[in-house]
Structure formats: structure tokens, C-alpha cells
Amino acid sequence: MSFGGQTPTIIVLKEGTDASQGKGQMISNIQACLAVQDTIRSTLGPYGGDLLLVDENGRQTITNDGATVMKLLDIVHPAARILTDIARSQDAEVGDGTTSVVVLAGEILKEIKEHVEQGVSSQIIIKGLRRASAMAVNKIKEIAVTTREGNQRETLRRLAATAMSSKLIHRNADFFTKMVVDAVLSLDQDDLNEKLIGIKKITGGALQDSLFVNGVAFKKTFSYAGFEQQPKSFKDPKIVCLNVELELKSEKDNAEVRVEQVSEYQAVVDAEWQIIYNKMEEVYKTGAKVVLSKLPIGDLATQYFADRDVFCAGRVSSDDLERVVQATGGSISSTCSDIQPQHLGTCERFEERQIGGERYNFFEGCPAAKTCTLVLRGGAEQFIAEVERSLHDAIMIVKRAIKNRNIVAGGGACEMEISAHLHRSADLSVPRKQQSIIKSFAKALEIIPRQLCDNAGFDATNILTQLRVEHRKGNTWAGVDFDNEGVRDNMEAFVWEPSLVKINAIQAAVEASCLILSVDETIRNEESEKPQAPQRGLPPGAAQRALRGRGRGMPRR
């Protein structure tokens, strides 16, 4: 219907709603992702720097772990937050390569940006990227090397060392790789639950003072008077684990009892005492020398056990008690009246020891040990926290490598080989529309060796030219030589990574890029947000402000 030859304006969205769409919106999203990439790219590789992040409470974190950085950046731009998701997924699935996946996703978008500006349909770009991803994954599977079973421990140490090469602890890699491999191999090899590897951090001492405990260690729990009279060391003790409160509970606090004579009141009090004495006697009759409980063990029970040369600890955390059960072969009892011999655990040696300024309980030489504990020492709290993050990455890599024994060379060798393969294949077997997209993807893969060189202070252009020449000659594993600033065979140099790391990184980066490119309109309801000053266009530094938490996210057009 028309009125006077004019079409009336139809308002569908609520007043104050911001709708941005079209090519400008896609380019804006890409710019925001590139701002994130610029922040994190300097942390890549063995010579990458660390970021010092300070949150709103003033707490400091020093790290170069990609997933940790992305989590702490507090990104508000909706499209850029997708990069946070892929870093977390890489961390959960593989454990390492979190920085690589963000840098790669950003570079893919940077190379594709030119096609978007030229008006190429986003669907053609997405099809080309997905095809390139499939070709890259197939190439990785084709060139991956399967490790021999007989030399498993040494192979796992090489993989762990590569994962640590970009971390703070790379100078102590020999010390920690042995610790990491021992830790993973101590787990049940069927499920490899890394949560059963306990990590305890104690400030003070040197890194080399860190301990590997083939069993369980946890900090001394809250204890009552009488605790110091208990023995602190046993050989081959029986261990009972409880989910029972051994504390005198006065029922008059939570029940109403009517009595007419003092003797009746005394009978109630005596009954309360008799209940806890019966519980303690039942526990003592089991012959256990170590009593642990998730719930409190009060002063009466503490003194009772001390008089009978029994060690007890209450309020043990659920994780620690579960690991004690896994290590000693016992089970958690929720009653004291029916504890059978098969419910008790045992270990060769129980001891309470002083480490730094803390006292720790150690259960060592456990017969059913499917768990272990890493006790980390170091000078500063932030430093030990970064060591823990580094060990987590190495543990996850070793865990994946046990399940999947295919490896590739690191140091940019794998990416350069895939890039060379895609350049060759694009001209031969790809439809003309998608050729330029696949070649852009192949060029984006070169960001990994390029950034490794830039962070190390090498001449990136010169080394990349040498790498292209080597890969054209058929030297599959030619990568960056960090020792001599050049090119070398990184497979022979033992710079190894599980092929799963590369496959997952490429797939996640491409999926994120496709998701960002598929968004060409953003509708934002202003009323659901805090009032902010109007923001028109994309002023200089808007994407950077989004990183610092002061940006609006999606800009208006």
C-alpha cells in the first residue's frame, strides 16, 4: 500500500536497537580479531615474551599460555570472543597449541579480508576455507610419523620437552620432562584421568627442589589439641578413609528433650558421649593406624586416637581423599560400624614432613598407585603458578601421545609443508573460484614460522625464503633452527609434536574464521546494557579498547 506515492516506514525493532550489517560489519569483526591476535602473537615460541595481566582486583598473572591469556583479557567484542572459545577448546582437547590456534585464526582472517573487501561472497570464502582445511588435515595424516612402541618413554620425553620449550621452565626441561612422563605413566592407562595427578605449590626453595611423589601428598589439615601427641610416621600402616563426623554433638542444640529429674538429663548426656565413643572404638578395632575423614574429627577423637598411637586427619578435601583411595586401594566408608578388612588401604610408608613453611602428609610406596603428586617449589607465587600451567600443557601432550602415537616436526616445519602442498594442489585440482581462497589460507599458515622468527629476533624474510626452497626440494621436516638462526631438519633435531595438536589447531582456526565470516549483521538491544556514550563508525583504537574492557563491542555503522 502506498500513500502519496511513498512507502511508509515500518518499525519492527524496539527503539534504541542498534543494527549493523553488510560488508562493513564483516570487516569490523575481522579488525577486532586482528587486535586480539596482535596482543597474543608476541608470546609464541621458545623466545616468545610473557604478558603481565592485572585484573580489576589488582591480582597479577604472568603467563604466555594462550588459553590463560585469552581468559584474562576480558574481551567484550562479540566476534573477538570466538577466539577465546577456540583457545579454550584447544586447551581442553589437546592441552597445547593455544597461542598457535589464535594466531592462525587471526592470520586466516587477515588474508581473507582482501577478498571480503573485493566483494567475494562469504559463502565462496567459507567453502574454500573448509576445502583447504580438509586438504591440510589429510596432508598431516599422510606425512605424520608413527613412533615405535619399544622406545615409548624417550619419545614422550621429547614431546614433553617440545611443549615446554616456550615456557618459563624450558631451562629445567630435563628435570621436569622426567617428572611429567612418570606422572602420566603412573595413571590407569585405560582412562588416563589427569585430574588424579595432584599438583601442590609451596613457595620457597628452587625449582630443582620440586618433588615427584609416587602416591599422595597433601597439606596438614586443621587439627585440635592432642594432635602433636600422635605419631607422625608409620611403615606399612592400614589406612581407613571415612565420610563420618567424629565430633561430640550435643543434641540439646537441635532437639527438644523434656526431663523431670537430673538423672534423666545425665542419661541423655551419657548417651551422646557413648555414641561417639562407640564410633571411635569401631574405627580403632579395624587395626588402622591412619584415619582420614572428609568431615571434622574433633578434639575428643583426636586425643582418643593419640592415646592409642593412631594418626588422624579431618576435613581432608574430596580430591585428596579420592586420590588416597586410588593409591592405597581402600574405599570411603560412610559408617563406622561395618568396616571390613577389604575397605582398608595400605602403603609402604606414611610420614608427615616439613616442606618450606608447611607441613605435608605423604603416602608413598602405594601398591595400587594410579595417582601421583607433584610438589612444586619456587621463589614467587606467580612463577609457581606459571610452572603449574606449563606442566599442565606437557601432561596433556604426553597423555594424547600415549593414545595417538603419530608425531610431526615442530618449529614451523609442518605448517610450511602444508603451505607448499596447498599451493601445488590449488592449481591442479581446485575450481577456479576457490583457488585464490586456498592460496590465501596457504599463505596464512606461514605466520607460525614467521612469528617464531620475529619473536626470536631472526630475519624472518630470509629464513622463510630458505624454508620455501627446502620444502620445494622435498625436505618435509625443514623448520626454523633456533640454535643457529637458520634452517634444519626438526625431526632429526627432536622438535616433535603430536599430529593431533596441528590437526585440532587448523580445524578450530578454520571453524572460527568461517563462523566470523558468516556473520554479516549484528542486532544489539541498547536497553539491556549499561548506558554508554553513542559510538559512530570505527574510530582509531576501538578494537584495542574492546580488549581493555572499555569498548562497546560491535560498533555502529
XYZ file of C-alpha atoms in Angstrom:
557
model
C 0.000 0.000 0.000
C 1.330 3.452 -0.792
C 0.363 6.902 0.467
C 1.034 9.789 -1.885
C 3.499 7.703 -3.865
C 5.712 6.999 -0.791
C 6.224 3.716 1.083
C 5.680 4.209 4.834
C 8.497 3.338 7.249
C 7.725 0.151 9.166
C 9.385 -0.062 12.597
C 9.984 -3.668 13.630
C 12.711 -3.369 16.250
C 12.392 -1.592 19.585
C 13.564 1.998 19.688
C 17.208 2.230 20.689
C 18.150 -1.057 18.991
C 21.429 -0.898 17.073
C 21.543 -2.897 13.832
C 24.799 -3.112 11.868
C 25.084 -5.118 8.678
C 26.826 -5.705 5.385
C 30.431 -5.802 4.281
C 31.435 -3.084 6.737
C 30.199 -5.235 9.608
C 32.294 -8.221 8.449
C 35.415 -6.068 8.112
C 34.772 -4.597 11.567
C 34.619 -8.110 13.044
C 37.863 -9.069 11.317
C 39.579 -5.924 12.647
C 38.567 -6.803 16.203
C 40.015 -10.322 15.829
C 43.270 -8.899 14.458
C 43.550 -6.681 17.544
C 43.360 -9.825 19.706
C 45.948 -11.537 17.528
C 48.332 -8.570 17.897
C 48.097 -8.874 21.671
C 48.926 -12.571 21.869
C 51.267 -13.195 18.904
C 54.384 -11.975 20.739
C 54.106 -14.905 23.199
C 54.527 -17.639 20.544
C 57.509 -19.959 20.505
C 60.609 -20.603 22.624
C 61.648 -16.935 22.512
C 58.157 -15.503 22.978
C 57.676 -12.984 25.768
C 55.302 -13.226 28.726
C 52.327 -10.994 29.379
C 51.720 -9.369 32.757
C 47.951 -9.219 33.231
C 46.357 -7.326 36.120
C 42.674 -7.880 36.869
C 40.194 -5.445 38.437
C 41.164 -6.640 41.930
C 44.849 -5.931 41.300
C 45.802 -9.618 41.128
C 48.762 -10.173 38.817
C 49.279 -13.055 36.408
C 52.470 -13.534 34.396
C 51.958 -16.069 31.599
C 52.418 -16.899 27.945
C 49.819 -19.674 27.935
C 47.316 -18.791 25.213
C 44.203 -20.108 26.960
C 45.076 -18.270 30.199
C 45.769 -15.001 28.365
C 42.510 -15.202 26.412
C 40.537 -15.947 29.571
C 42.064 -12.997 31.468
C 41.778 -10.435 28.650
C 38.044 -9.997 29.329
C 37.231 -9.370 25.659
C 33.858 -7.669 25.100
C 33.651 -7.642 21.294
C 31.216 -10.467 20.393
C 33.118 -11.648 17.303
C 36.527 -11.494 19.000
C 35.230 -13.633 21.876
C 35.021 -16.542 19.442
C 38.833 -16.632 19.567
C 38.595 -17.145 23.332
C 36.342 -20.137 22.717
C 38.751 -21.822 20.300
C 41.682 -21.270 22.683
C 39.698 -22.971 25.450
C 38.645 -25.832 23.183
C 42.269 -26.395 22.118
C 43.310 -26.396 25.783
C 40.598 -28.907 26.719
C 41.082 -31.209 23.729
C 44.869 -31.223 23.337
C 46.327 -29.042 26.097
C 48.933 -27.240 23.975
C 48.924 -25.025 20.878
C 46.502 -22.493 22.366
C 48.546 -19.485 21.199
C 49.067 -21.034 17.769
C 45.350 -21.520 17.171
C 44.527 -17.857 17.951
C 47.425 -16.539 15.840
C 46.449 -18.830 12.959
C 42.765 -17.848 13.079
C 43.689 -14.161 13.083
C 46.048 -14.600 10.129
C 43.434 -16.514 8.093
C 41.005 -13.612 8.603
C 43.735 -11.114 7.683
C 44.437 -12.897 4.387
C 40.713 -13.298 3.632
C 39.947 -9.646 4.398
C 41.111 -8.612 0.907
C 38.560 -10.962 -0.703
C 35.787 -9.569 1.511
C 36.686 -6.007 0.501
C 36.572 -7.029 -3.166
C 33.002 -8.253 -2.724
C 33.596 -12.014 -2.934
C 30.628 -13.878 -1.476
C 31.240 -15.085 2.072
C 29.839 -18.496 1.118
C 32.518 -18.949 -1.566
C 35.185 -17.984 1.000
C 33.763 -20.404 3.588
C 33.637 -23.286 1.070
C 37.227 -22.561 0.050
C 38.445 -22.473 3.663
C 36.705 -25.740 4.528
C 38.177 -27.400 1.470
C 41.644 -26.085 2.389
C 41.189 -27.369 5.957
C 40.294 -30.860 4.722
C 43.304 -30.883 2.362
C 45.622 -29.726 5.164
C 44.378 -32.369 7.617
C 44.782 -35.122 5.018
C 48.332 -33.961 4.325
C 49.213 -34.020 8.051
C 47.892 -37.585 8.338
C 49.889 -38.545 5.260
C 53.249 -37.182 6.467
C 52.871 -37.980 10.205
C 55.410 -40.452 11.607
C 54.303 -43.301 13.889
C 56.625 -43.808 16.853
C 57.901 -47.242 17.871
C 56.415 -48.869 20.958
C 59.743 -50.062 22.359
C 61.069 -46.539 22.951
C 57.890 -45.017 24.372
C 59.331 -43.267 27.429
C 62.053 -41.472 25.432
C 59.529 -40.394 22.775
C 57.191 -39.000 25.430
C 60.066 -37.051 26.984
C 60.882 -35.489 23.588
C 57.251 -34.446 23.122
C 57.058 -33.004 26.646
C 60.320 -31.095 26.062
C 58.902 -29.505 22.898
C 55.759 -28.469 24.794
C 57.961 -26.883 27.486
C 60.295 -25.135 25.030
C 58.180 -21.964 25.022
C 57.607 -21.937 28.790
C 59.408 -20.425 31.756
C 60.708 -23.859 32.773
C 62.459 -24.679 29.473
C 65.888 -24.347 31.143
C 64.875 -27.134 33.533
C 63.221 -29.233 30.832
C 65.284 -32.390 31.547
C 64.220 -32.328 35.191
C 60.525 -31.720 34.515
C 60.076 -33.970 31.451
C 61.022 -36.999 33.543
C 58.581 -35.862 36.225
C 55.749 -35.359 33.700
C 56.265 -38.710 31.949
C 56.470 -40.565 35.286
C 53.272 -38.820 36.388
C 51.246 -39.785 33.300
C 52.564 -43.357 33.212
C 51.566 -43.804 36.874
C 47.886 -43.309 35.946
C 45.454 -46.025 34.922
C 46.402 -46.451 31.256
C 42.799 -47.143 30.229
C 41.313 -43.752 31.096
C 44.420 -41.580 31.848
C 42.480 -39.208 34.102
C 44.890 -36.282 34.522
C 42.807 -34.983 37.460
C 44.357 -37.759 39.553
C 47.731 -36.011 39.220
C 47.761 -33.753 42.272
C 49.785 -30.549 41.996
C 50.760 -28.806 45.243
C 52.502 -25.425 45.225
C 54.815 -24.403 48.077
C 56.557 -21.031 47.918
C 60.276 -21.097 48.662
C 63.252 -23.121 47.540
C 64.441 -23.650 43.975
C 62.729 -25.302 41.014
C 65.042 -28.291 41.404
C 63.611 -28.840 44.900
C 60.289 -29.883 43.342
C 59.263 -33.441 44.185
C 57.568 -36.299 42.398
C 55.594 -38.391 44.901
C 54.519 -41.816 43.663
C 51.451 -41.666 45.843
C 49.653 -38.828 47.589
C 50.762 -35.734 49.479
C 48.512 -33.069 50.921
C 48.832 -30.177 53.332
C 48.283 -30.871 57.033
C 44.633 -30.259 57.822
C 43.126 -28.235 60.658
C 43.854 -30.101 63.888
C 42.765 -29.935 67.526
C 44.709 -30.242 70.766
C 46.190 -33.709 71.105
C 47.350 -33.804 67.514
C 51.003 -33.257 68.453
C 50.937 -36.388 70.643
C 50.083 -38.566 67.636
C 52.847 -40.494 65.829
C 53.812 -38.889 62.510
C 55.465 -41.830 60.780
C 54.416 -45.433 60.050
C 55.660 -48.333 57.949
C 53.028 -50.451 56.178
C 50.090 -48.859 58.048
C 46.459 -49.751 57.443
C 44.505 -46.700 56.330
C 40.789 -46.079 56.830
C 39.003 -43.338 54.837
C 35.719 -42.045 56.238
C 32.881 -39.754 55.371
C 31.901 -39.566 59.053
C 31.978 -36.714 61.574
C 33.869 -37.761 64.714
C 32.909 -34.793 66.827
C 30.856 -34.614 70.023
C 27.478 -33.210 69.010
C 25.291 -32.002 71.808
C 21.742 -32.975 70.846
C 20.266 -30.318 73.110
C 21.274 -27.768 70.447
C 18.977 -29.195 67.809
C 16.377 -31.229 69.662
C 13.882 -30.660 72.456
C 14.051 -33.146 75.322
C 11.750 -32.868 78.358
C 13.204 -34.238 81.571
C 11.880 -34.202 85.158
C 14.950 -35.424 87.013
C 18.657 -34.660 86.877
C 19.381 -38.355 86.332
C 17.310 -38.308 83.124
C 19.317 -35.338 81.797
C 22.542 -37.138 82.720
C 21.342 -40.188 80.785
C 20.897 -38.032 77.670
C 24.417 -36.589 78.041
C 25.894 -40.048 78.643
C 24.157 -41.345 75.523
C 25.726 -38.592 73.446
C 29.190 -39.471 74.723
C 28.535 -43.181 74.278
C 27.618 -42.702 70.598
C 30.949 -41.067 69.705
C 32.948 -43.488 71.873
C 31.312 -46.414 70.054
C 32.269 -44.880 66.696
C 35.882 -44.335 67.744
C 36.142 -47.829 69.188
C 34.823 -49.385 65.983
C 37.453 -47.473 63.984
C 40.247 -48.476 66.393
C 39.225 -52.165 66.241
C 39.875 -52.223 62.474
C 43.601 -52.035 63.235
C 44.017 -48.886 61.134
C 46.962 -46.668 62.070
C 45.895 -43.733 59.850
C 42.335 -42.358 59.973
C 41.230 -39.803 57.370
C 37.829 -38.181 57.048
C 36.162 -35.624 54.771
C 34.280 -34.316 57.819
C 35.711 -32.843 61.054
C 37.483 -35.016 63.619
C 37.056 -33.169 66.919
C 39.314 -32.709 69.938
C 37.860 -35.709 71.804
C 38.565 -38.092 68.892
C 41.982 -36.526 68.270
C 43.046 -37.203 71.861
C 41.454 -40.659 71.813
C 43.492 -41.691 68.753
C 46.660 -40.041 70.102
C 46.443 -42.154 73.275
C 46.330 -45.285 71.084
C 49.178 -44.298 68.696
C 46.850 -43.666 65.749
C 47.223 -40.728 63.338
C 44.035 -38.909 62.302
C 43.194 -36.016 59.987
C 39.767 -34.481 59.467
C 38.444 -32.090 56.832
C 40.541 -33.690 54.093
C 39.439 -32.307 50.724
C 37.380 -34.589 48.495
C 40.025 -34.590 45.732
C 42.846 -35.555 48.089
C 40.798 -38.274 49.800
C 39.785 -39.709 46.433
C 43.415 -39.861 45.388
C 44.350 -41.584 48.679
C 41.686 -44.210 47.948
C 43.015 -44.688 44.392
C 46.596 -45.022 45.634
C 46.148 -47.203 48.713
C 43.432 -49.495 47.379
C 40.861 -48.764 50.074
C 37.382 -47.280 49.893
C 35.483 -44.453 51.592
C 33.151 -45.649 54.384
C 30.140 -43.616 55.452
C 29.662 -45.569 58.685
C 31.977 -46.787 61.449
C 30.002 -49.905 62.347
C 30.736 -52.165 59.399
C 34.299 -51.536 58.195
C 35.657 -54.740 56.611
C 39.377 -55.518 56.015
C 38.882 -55.046 52.266
C 37.781 -51.449 52.927
C 41.197 -50.565 54.364
C 44.050 -49.266 52.258
C 47.778 -49.544 52.846
C 51.085 -48.042 51.767
C 54.739 -48.778 52.420
C 55.408 -45.532 54.240
C 53.330 -42.757 55.796
C 55.087 -39.658 57.059
C 54.367 -36.066 57.974
C 57.195 -33.829 56.782
C 58.055 -30.160 56.838
C 58.432 -28.597 53.374
C 59.249 -24.908 53.392
C 56.839 -23.257 55.772
C 54.193 -26.000 55.501
C 53.690 -29.470 56.949
C 52.611 -32.158 54.477
C 51.301 -35.707 54.874
C 52.970 -38.184 52.500
C 51.633 -41.598 51.457
C 54.417 -43.292 49.477
C 55.047 -46.750 48.025
C 51.351 -47.344 47.387
C 50.549 -50.802 45.948
C 47.613 -49.719 43.791
C 49.095 -46.343 42.864
C 47.018 -44.995 39.987
C 47.714 -41.469 41.088
C 50.699 -39.294 41.980
C 51.515 -35.848 43.319
C 53.842 -33.141 42.022
C 55.109 -30.823 44.767
C 56.296 -27.617 43.075
C 58.788 -25.213 44.678
C 59.833 -21.771 43.514
C 60.624 -18.257 44.586
C 57.489 -16.306 43.667
C 53.838 -17.284 43.764
C 53.235 -16.121 40.166
C 56.252 -18.113 38.997
C 54.993 -21.353 40.580
C 51.533 -20.745 39.084
C 53.098 -20.432 35.612
C 55.115 -23.613 36.219
C 51.833 -25.378 37.011
C 50.277 -24.140 33.739
C 53.379 -25.266 31.831
C 53.264 -28.727 33.381
C 49.545 -28.990 32.580
C 50.309 -28.436 28.873
C 53.104 -31.029 28.930
C 50.942 -33.556 30.821
C 48.124 -33.182 28.276
C 50.567 -33.614 25.371
C 52.019 -36.802 26.884
C 48.516 -38.101 27.603
C 47.411 -37.554 23.974
C 50.651 -39.042 22.655
C 50.051 -42.303 24.562
C 46.657 -42.656 22.875
C 47.788 -41.353 19.470
C 51.364 -42.227 18.538
C 51.575 -40.117 15.360
C 54.008 -37.183 15.515
C 55.154 -34.338 13.259
C 58.091 -31.925 13.456
C 57.561 -28.534 15.096
C 59.322 -25.216 14.585
C 57.145 -24.292 11.600
C 58.130 -27.405 9.577
C 54.637 -28.894 9.448
C 52.960 -25.590 8.509
C 55.461 -24.900 5.707
C 54.975 -28.376 4.251
C 51.172 -27.980 4.250
C 51.512 -24.494 2.730
C 53.696 -25.819 -0.100
C 51.261 -28.706 -0.675
C 48.232 -26.370 -0.874
C 49.980 -24.038 -3.322
C 50.721 -27.007 -5.597
C 47.291 -28.584 -5.272
C 45.310 -25.355 -5.739
C 46.422 -25.058 -9.381
C 45.765 -28.716 -10.190
C 42.537 -29.885 -8.593
C 40.573 -26.905 -7.268
C 37.789 -24.972 -9.055
C 38.928 -21.525 -10.205
C 36.716 -19.605 -7.746
C 38.243 -21.303 -4.726
C 41.874 -21.272 -5.895
C 42.677 -17.822 -4.514
C 40.984 -18.672 -1.187
C 43.085 -21.814 -0.747
C 46.250 -19.915 -1.675
C 45.368 -17.240 0.910
C 44.953 -19.995 3.507
C 48.318 -21.477 2.480
C 49.936 -18.061 2.916
C 48.276 -17.661 6.340
C 49.944 -20.878 7.551
C 53.327 -19.183 7.133
C 52.510 -16.913 10.102
C 53.682 -19.639 12.513
C 57.337 -19.848 11.319
C 57.333 -16.097 10.596
C 56.201 -15.211 14.112
C 58.633 -17.714 15.636
C 61.449 -15.892 13.809
C 60.184 -12.423 14.740
C 59.940 -13.329 18.427
C 63.452 -14.783 18.358
C 64.878 -11.669 16.657
C 65.751 -13.555 13.453
C 65.472 -12.271 9.870
C 62.042 -13.756 9.152
C 62.003 -12.942 5.419
C 65.367 -14.620 4.799
C 64.513 -17.771 6.811
C 61.063 -18.136 5.210
C 62.658 -17.896 1.761
C 65.072 -20.696 2.724
C 62.203 -22.782 4.093
C 60.193 -22.415 0.867
C 63.208 -23.571 -1.139
C 63.804 -26.582 1.146
C 60.170 -27.701 1.001
C 60.116 -27.378 -2.796
C 63.134 -29.710 -2.816
C 61.109 -32.235 -0.833
C 62.661 -31.698 2.624
C 59.399 -32.335 4.504
C 60.654 -31.547 8.004
C 62.685 -28.385 7.272
C 61.921 -25.896 10.041
C 63.380 -22.968 11.958
C 66.732 -23.634 13.668
C 66.624 -21.622 16.903
C 70.156 -22.587 17.908
C 71.968 -21.307 14.814
C 69.442 -18.864 13.279
C 68.811 -20.853 10.161
C 67.045 -23.914 8.788
C 67.374 -27.550 9.894
C 65.585 -30.894 9.854
C 63.489 -30.582 13.002
C 62.556 -34.254 13.049
C 66.234 -35.137 13.492
C 66.607 -32.277 15.987
C 63.872 -33.916 18.131
C 61.491 -30.950 17.905
C 58.414 -33.167 17.956
C 54.718 -32.520 18.433
C 51.715 -34.883 18.296
C 49.954 -34.603 14.935
C 46.721 -34.142 16.898
C 47.901 -30.682 18.016
C 48.244 -29.464 14.423
C 45.042 -31.111 13.201
C 42.950 -29.675 16.022
C 44.524 -26.202 15.667
C 43.822 -25.998 11.921
C 40.268 -27.292 12.253
C 39.448 -24.955 15.163
C 41.006 -21.903 13.438
C 39.091 -22.556 10.212
C 35.796 -23.152 12.039
C 36.228 -19.874 13.945
C 37.081 -17.991 10.738
C 34.049 -19.431 8.944
C 31.804 -18.529 11.869
C 33.061 -14.932 11.925
C 32.730 -14.599 8.135
C 29.178 -15.948 8.187
C 28.033 -13.041 10.406
C 27.045 -10.037 8.305
C 24.558 -8.405 10.677
C 24.532 -7.657 14.387
C 21.442 -6.507 16.260
C 22.063 -5.113 19.715
C 19.380 -4.054 22.178
C 20.733 -0.991 23.970
C 18.232 -1.172 26.847
C 19.717 -4.431 28.113
C 23.109 -2.778 28.564
C 24.558 -0.052 30.725
C 24.050 3.392 29.178
C 27.063 4.418 27.151
C 28.009 7.371 25.001
C 26.977 6.988 21.317
C 29.685 5.464 19.171
C 29.558 6.006 15.429
C 31.918 4.410 12.944
C 35.093 2.623 13.949
C 37.387 5.252 15.470
C 41.103 4.511 15.780
C 41.846 2.135 18.625
C 38.230 0.932 19.059
C 39.218 -2.697 18.749
C 42.028 -2.203 21.242
C 39.587 -0.617 23.711
C 37.403 -3.681 23.327
C 40.317 -5.714 24.649
C 40.707 -3.483 27.695
C 37.035 -3.809 28.552
C 36.109 -0.186 27.712
C 34.863 -0.769 24.178
C 31.247 -1.248 23.211
C 31.929 -4.417 21.219
C 30.124 -4.219 17.897
C 30.425 -0.660 16.521
C 27.587 1.094 14.802
C 27.921 1.796 11.153
